[in-house]
PDB file of C-alpha atoms in Angstrom:
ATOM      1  CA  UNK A  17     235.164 140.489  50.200  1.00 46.00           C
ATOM      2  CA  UNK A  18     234.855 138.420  47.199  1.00 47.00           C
ATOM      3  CA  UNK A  19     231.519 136.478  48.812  1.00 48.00           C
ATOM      4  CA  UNK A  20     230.392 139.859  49.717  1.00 45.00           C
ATOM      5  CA  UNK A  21     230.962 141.118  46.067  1.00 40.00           C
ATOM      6  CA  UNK A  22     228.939 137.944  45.009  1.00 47.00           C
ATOM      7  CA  UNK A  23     225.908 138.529  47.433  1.00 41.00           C
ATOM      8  CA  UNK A  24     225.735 142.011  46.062  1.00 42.00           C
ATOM      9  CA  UNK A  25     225.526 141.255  42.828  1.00 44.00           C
ATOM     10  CA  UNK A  26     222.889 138.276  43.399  1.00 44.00           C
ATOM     11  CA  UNK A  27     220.793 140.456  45.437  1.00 44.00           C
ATOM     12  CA  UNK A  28     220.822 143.338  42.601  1.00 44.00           C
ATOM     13  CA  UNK A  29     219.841 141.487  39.927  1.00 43.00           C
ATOM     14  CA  UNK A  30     217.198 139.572  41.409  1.00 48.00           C
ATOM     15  CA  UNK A  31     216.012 143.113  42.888  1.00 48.00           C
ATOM     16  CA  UNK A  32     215.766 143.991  39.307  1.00 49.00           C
ATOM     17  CA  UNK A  33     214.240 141.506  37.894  1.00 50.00           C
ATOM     18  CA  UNK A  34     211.789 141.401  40.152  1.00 50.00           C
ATOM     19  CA  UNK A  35     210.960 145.117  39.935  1.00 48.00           C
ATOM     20  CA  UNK A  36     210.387 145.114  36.195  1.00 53.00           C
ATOM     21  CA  UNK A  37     207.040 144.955  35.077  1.00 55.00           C
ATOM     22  CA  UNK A  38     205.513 142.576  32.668  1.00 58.00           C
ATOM     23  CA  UNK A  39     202.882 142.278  29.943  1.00 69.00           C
ATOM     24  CA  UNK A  40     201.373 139.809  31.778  1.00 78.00           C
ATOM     25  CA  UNK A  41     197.088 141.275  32.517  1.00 92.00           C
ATOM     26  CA  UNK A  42     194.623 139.880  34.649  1.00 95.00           C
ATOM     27  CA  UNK A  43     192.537 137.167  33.169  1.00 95.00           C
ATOM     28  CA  UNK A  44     189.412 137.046  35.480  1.00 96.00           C
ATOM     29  CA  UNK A  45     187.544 134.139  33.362  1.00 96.00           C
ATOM     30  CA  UNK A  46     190.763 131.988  33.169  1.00 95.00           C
ATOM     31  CA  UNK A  47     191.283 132.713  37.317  1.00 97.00           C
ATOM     32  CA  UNK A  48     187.525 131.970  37.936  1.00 97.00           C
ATOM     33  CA  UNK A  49     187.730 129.153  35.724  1.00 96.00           C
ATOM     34  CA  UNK A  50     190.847 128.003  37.242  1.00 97.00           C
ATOM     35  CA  UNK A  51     189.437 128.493  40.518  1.00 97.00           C
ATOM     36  CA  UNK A  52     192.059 130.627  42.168  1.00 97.00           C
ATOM     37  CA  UNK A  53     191.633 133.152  44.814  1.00 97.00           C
ATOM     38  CA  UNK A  54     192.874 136.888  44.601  1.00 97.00           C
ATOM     39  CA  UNK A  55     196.570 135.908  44.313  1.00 97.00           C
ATOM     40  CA  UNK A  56     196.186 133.452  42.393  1.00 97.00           C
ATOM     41  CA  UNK A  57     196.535 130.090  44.125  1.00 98.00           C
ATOM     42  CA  UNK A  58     194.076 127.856  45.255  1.00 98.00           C
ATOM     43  CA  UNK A  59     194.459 124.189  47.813  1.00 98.00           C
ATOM     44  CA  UNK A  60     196.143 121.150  46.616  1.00 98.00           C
ATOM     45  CA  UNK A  61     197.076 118.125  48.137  1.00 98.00           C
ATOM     46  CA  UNK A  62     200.256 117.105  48.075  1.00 98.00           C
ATOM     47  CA  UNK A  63     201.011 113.520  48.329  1.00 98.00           C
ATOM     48  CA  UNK A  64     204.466 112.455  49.030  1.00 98.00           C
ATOM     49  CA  UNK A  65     205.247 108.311  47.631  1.00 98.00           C
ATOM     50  CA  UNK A  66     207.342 106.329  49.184  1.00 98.00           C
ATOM     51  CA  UNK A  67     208.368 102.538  49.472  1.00 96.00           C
ATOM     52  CA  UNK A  68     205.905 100.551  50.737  1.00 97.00           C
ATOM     53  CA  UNK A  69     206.089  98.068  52.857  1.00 97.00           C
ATOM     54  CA  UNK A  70     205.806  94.608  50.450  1.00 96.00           C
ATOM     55  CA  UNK A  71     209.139  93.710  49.627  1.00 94.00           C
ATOM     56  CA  UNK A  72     208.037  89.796  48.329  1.00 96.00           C
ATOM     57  CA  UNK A  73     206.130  90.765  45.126  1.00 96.00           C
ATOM     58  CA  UNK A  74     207.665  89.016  42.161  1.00 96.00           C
ATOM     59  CA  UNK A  75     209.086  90.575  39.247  1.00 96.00           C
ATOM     60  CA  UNK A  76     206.066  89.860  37.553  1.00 97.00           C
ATOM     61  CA  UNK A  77     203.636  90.839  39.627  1.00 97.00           C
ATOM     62  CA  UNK A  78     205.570  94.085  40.663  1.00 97.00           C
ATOM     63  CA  UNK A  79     205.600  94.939  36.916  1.00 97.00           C
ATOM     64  CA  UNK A  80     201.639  94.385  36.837  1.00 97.00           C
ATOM     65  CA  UNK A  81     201.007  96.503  39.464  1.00 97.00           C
ATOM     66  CA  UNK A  82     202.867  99.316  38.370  1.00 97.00           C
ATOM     67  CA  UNK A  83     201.456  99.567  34.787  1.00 97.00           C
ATOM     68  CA  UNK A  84     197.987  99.592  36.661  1.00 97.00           C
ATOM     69  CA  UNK A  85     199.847 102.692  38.513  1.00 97.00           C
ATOM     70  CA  UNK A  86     200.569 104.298  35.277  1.00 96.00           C
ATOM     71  CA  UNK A  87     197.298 103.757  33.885  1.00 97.00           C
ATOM     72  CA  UNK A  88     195.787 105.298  36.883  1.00 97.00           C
ATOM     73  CA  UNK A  89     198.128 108.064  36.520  1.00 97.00           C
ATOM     74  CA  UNK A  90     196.789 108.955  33.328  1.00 95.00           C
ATOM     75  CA  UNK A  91     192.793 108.237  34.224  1.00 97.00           C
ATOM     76  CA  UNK A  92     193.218 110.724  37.290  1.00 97.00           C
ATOM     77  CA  UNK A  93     194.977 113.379  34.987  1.00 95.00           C
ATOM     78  CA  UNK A  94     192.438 112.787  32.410  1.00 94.00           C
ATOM     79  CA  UNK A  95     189.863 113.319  34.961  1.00 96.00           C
ATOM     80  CA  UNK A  96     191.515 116.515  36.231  1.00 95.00           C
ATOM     81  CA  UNK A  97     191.906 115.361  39.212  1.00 97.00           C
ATOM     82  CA  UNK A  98     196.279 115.163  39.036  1.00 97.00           C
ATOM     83  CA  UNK A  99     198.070 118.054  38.039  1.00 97.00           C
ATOM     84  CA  UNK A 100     201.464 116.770  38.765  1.00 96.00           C
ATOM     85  CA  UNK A 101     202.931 113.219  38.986  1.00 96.00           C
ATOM     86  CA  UNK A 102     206.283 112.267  38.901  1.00 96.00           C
ATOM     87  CA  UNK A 103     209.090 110.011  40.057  1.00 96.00           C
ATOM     88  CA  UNK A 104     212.169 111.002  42.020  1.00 97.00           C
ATOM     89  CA  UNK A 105     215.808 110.080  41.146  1.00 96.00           C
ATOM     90  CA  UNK A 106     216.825 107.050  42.823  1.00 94.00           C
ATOM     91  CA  UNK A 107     217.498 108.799  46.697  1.00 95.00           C
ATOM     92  CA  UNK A 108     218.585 107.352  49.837  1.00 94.00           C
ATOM     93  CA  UNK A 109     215.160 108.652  51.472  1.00 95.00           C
ATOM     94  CA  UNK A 110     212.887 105.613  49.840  1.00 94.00           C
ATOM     95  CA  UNK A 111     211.460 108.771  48.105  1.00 97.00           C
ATOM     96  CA  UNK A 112     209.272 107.690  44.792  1.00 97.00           C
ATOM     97  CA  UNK A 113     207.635 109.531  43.903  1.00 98.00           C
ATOM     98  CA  UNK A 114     205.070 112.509  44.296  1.00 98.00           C
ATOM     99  CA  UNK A 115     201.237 113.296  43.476  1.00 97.00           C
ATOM    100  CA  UNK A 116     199.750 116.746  43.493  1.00 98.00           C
ATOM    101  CA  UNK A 117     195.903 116.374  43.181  1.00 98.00           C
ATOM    102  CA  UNK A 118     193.833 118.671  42.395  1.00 98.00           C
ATOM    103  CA  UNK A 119     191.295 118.791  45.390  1.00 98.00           C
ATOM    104  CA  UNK A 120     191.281 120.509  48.638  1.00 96.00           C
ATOM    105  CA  UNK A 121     190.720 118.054  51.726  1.00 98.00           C
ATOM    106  CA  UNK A 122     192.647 115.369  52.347  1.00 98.00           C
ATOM    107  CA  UNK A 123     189.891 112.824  52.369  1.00 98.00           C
ATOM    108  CA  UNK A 124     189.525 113.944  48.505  1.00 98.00           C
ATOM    109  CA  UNK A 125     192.732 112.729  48.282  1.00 98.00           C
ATOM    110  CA  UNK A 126     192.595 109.629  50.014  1.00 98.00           C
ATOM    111  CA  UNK A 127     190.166 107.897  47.467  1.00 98.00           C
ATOM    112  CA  UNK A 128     192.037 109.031  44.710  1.00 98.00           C
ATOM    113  CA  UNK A 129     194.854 107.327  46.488  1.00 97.00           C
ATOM    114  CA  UNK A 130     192.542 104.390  46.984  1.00 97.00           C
ATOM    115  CA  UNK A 131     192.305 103.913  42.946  1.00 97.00           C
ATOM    116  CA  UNK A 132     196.567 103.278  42.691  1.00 97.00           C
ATOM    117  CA  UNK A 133     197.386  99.434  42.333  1.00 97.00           C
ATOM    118  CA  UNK A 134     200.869 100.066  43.625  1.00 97.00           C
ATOM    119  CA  UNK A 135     200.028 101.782  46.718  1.00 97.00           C
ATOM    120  CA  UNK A 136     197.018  98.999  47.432  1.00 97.00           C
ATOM    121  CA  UNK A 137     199.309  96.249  47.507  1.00 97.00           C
ATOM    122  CA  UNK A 138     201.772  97.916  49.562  1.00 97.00           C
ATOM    123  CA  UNK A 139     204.384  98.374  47.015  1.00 97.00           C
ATOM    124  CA  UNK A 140     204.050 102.009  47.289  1.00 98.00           C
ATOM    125  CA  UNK A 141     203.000 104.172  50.517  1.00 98.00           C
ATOM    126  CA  UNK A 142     201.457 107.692  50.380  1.00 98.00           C
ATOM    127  CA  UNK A 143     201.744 110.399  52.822  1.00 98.00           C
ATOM    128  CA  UNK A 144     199.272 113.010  52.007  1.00 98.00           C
ATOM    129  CA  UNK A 145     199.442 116.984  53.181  1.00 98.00           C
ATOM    130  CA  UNK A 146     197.643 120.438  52.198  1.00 98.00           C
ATOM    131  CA  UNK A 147     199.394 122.791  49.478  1.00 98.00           C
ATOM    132  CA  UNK A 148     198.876 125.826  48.492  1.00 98.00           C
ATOM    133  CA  UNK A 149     199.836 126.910  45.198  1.00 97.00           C
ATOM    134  CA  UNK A 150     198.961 128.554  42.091  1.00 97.00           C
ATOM    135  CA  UNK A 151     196.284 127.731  40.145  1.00 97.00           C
ATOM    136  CA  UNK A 152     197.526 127.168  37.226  1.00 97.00           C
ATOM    137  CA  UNK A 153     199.323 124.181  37.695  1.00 96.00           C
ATOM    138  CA  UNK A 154     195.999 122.878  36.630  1.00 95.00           C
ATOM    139  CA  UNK A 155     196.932 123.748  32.880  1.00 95.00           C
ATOM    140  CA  UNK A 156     200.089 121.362  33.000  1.00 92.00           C
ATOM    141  CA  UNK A 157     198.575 118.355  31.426  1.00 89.00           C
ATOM    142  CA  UNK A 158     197.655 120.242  28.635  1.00 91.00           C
ATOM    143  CA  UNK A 159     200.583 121.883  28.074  1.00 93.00           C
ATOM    144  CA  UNK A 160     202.684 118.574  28.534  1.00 90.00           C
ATOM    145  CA  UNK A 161     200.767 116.844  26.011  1.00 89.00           C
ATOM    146  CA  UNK A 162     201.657 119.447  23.091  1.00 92.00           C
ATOM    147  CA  UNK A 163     205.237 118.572  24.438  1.00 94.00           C
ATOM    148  CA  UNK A 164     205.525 114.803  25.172  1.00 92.00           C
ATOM    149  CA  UNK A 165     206.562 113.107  21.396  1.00 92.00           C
ATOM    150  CA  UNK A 166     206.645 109.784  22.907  1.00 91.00           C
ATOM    151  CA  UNK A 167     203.691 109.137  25.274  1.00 81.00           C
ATOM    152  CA  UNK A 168     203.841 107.126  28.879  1.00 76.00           C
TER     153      UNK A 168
END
């Protein structure tokens, strides 16, 4: 009864919330601008890091190779071509990290992929797959810098 009572109540509220409207108008020049189709969303790649497979880089040259990665990081989102990067908590998976760039085929993506030092020497390995999503994930590296005090 009492999980029934709770699945209820879940189930209302999100009914409500979702049934109120918002303020919110269509903005055709930010959706054309942004590229997005009539809902909205537009193709991503999604790019999945993992451990690679070099597991004899030194200390040193690990550390090289990964400020290369960071600097890469921030070219590509410079460019426009990254929306989202971002590493995982330490997992049991040999999950890293992920990429979301901001073209539609996956050969796009594989020279952008092509540019990371860490994934070139193996340190890193990237698994690349279509996404769908919204658009406007294209306006978080903007919005992140207004937020960031302390730069990466």
């Amino acid at each position: 009864m009492k999980k029934s009572l709770s699945l209820f109540f879940f189930l209302t509220v999100s009914a409500i919330g979702f049934s109120q409207e918002t303020d919110a108008k269509y903005d055709e020049a930010l959706a054309k601008s942004l590229h997005a189709d009539e809902y909205g969303m537009k193709k991503y790649v999604f790019c999945l890091l993992k451990s690679g497979t070099n597991t004899t880089a030194s200390k040193e040259e690990s550390k090289k190779l990964f400020e290369g990665h960071m600097e890469n990081i921030n070219k590509l989102a410079k460019e426009g071509k990254l929306v989202v990067a971002g590493p995982f908590i330490k997992n049991d998976r040999n999950y890293r990290g992920i990429y979301i760039f901001n073209v539609a085929t996956i050969e796009e993506a594989k020279t952008l992929v092509a540019t990371d030092l860490a994934i070139k020497a193996n340190l890193l390995e990237a698994e690349l797959t279509p996404w769908y999503a919204s658009a406007a994930l294209q306006e978080t590296v903007k919005i992140h810098e207004k937020i960031a005090k302390t730069k990466m």
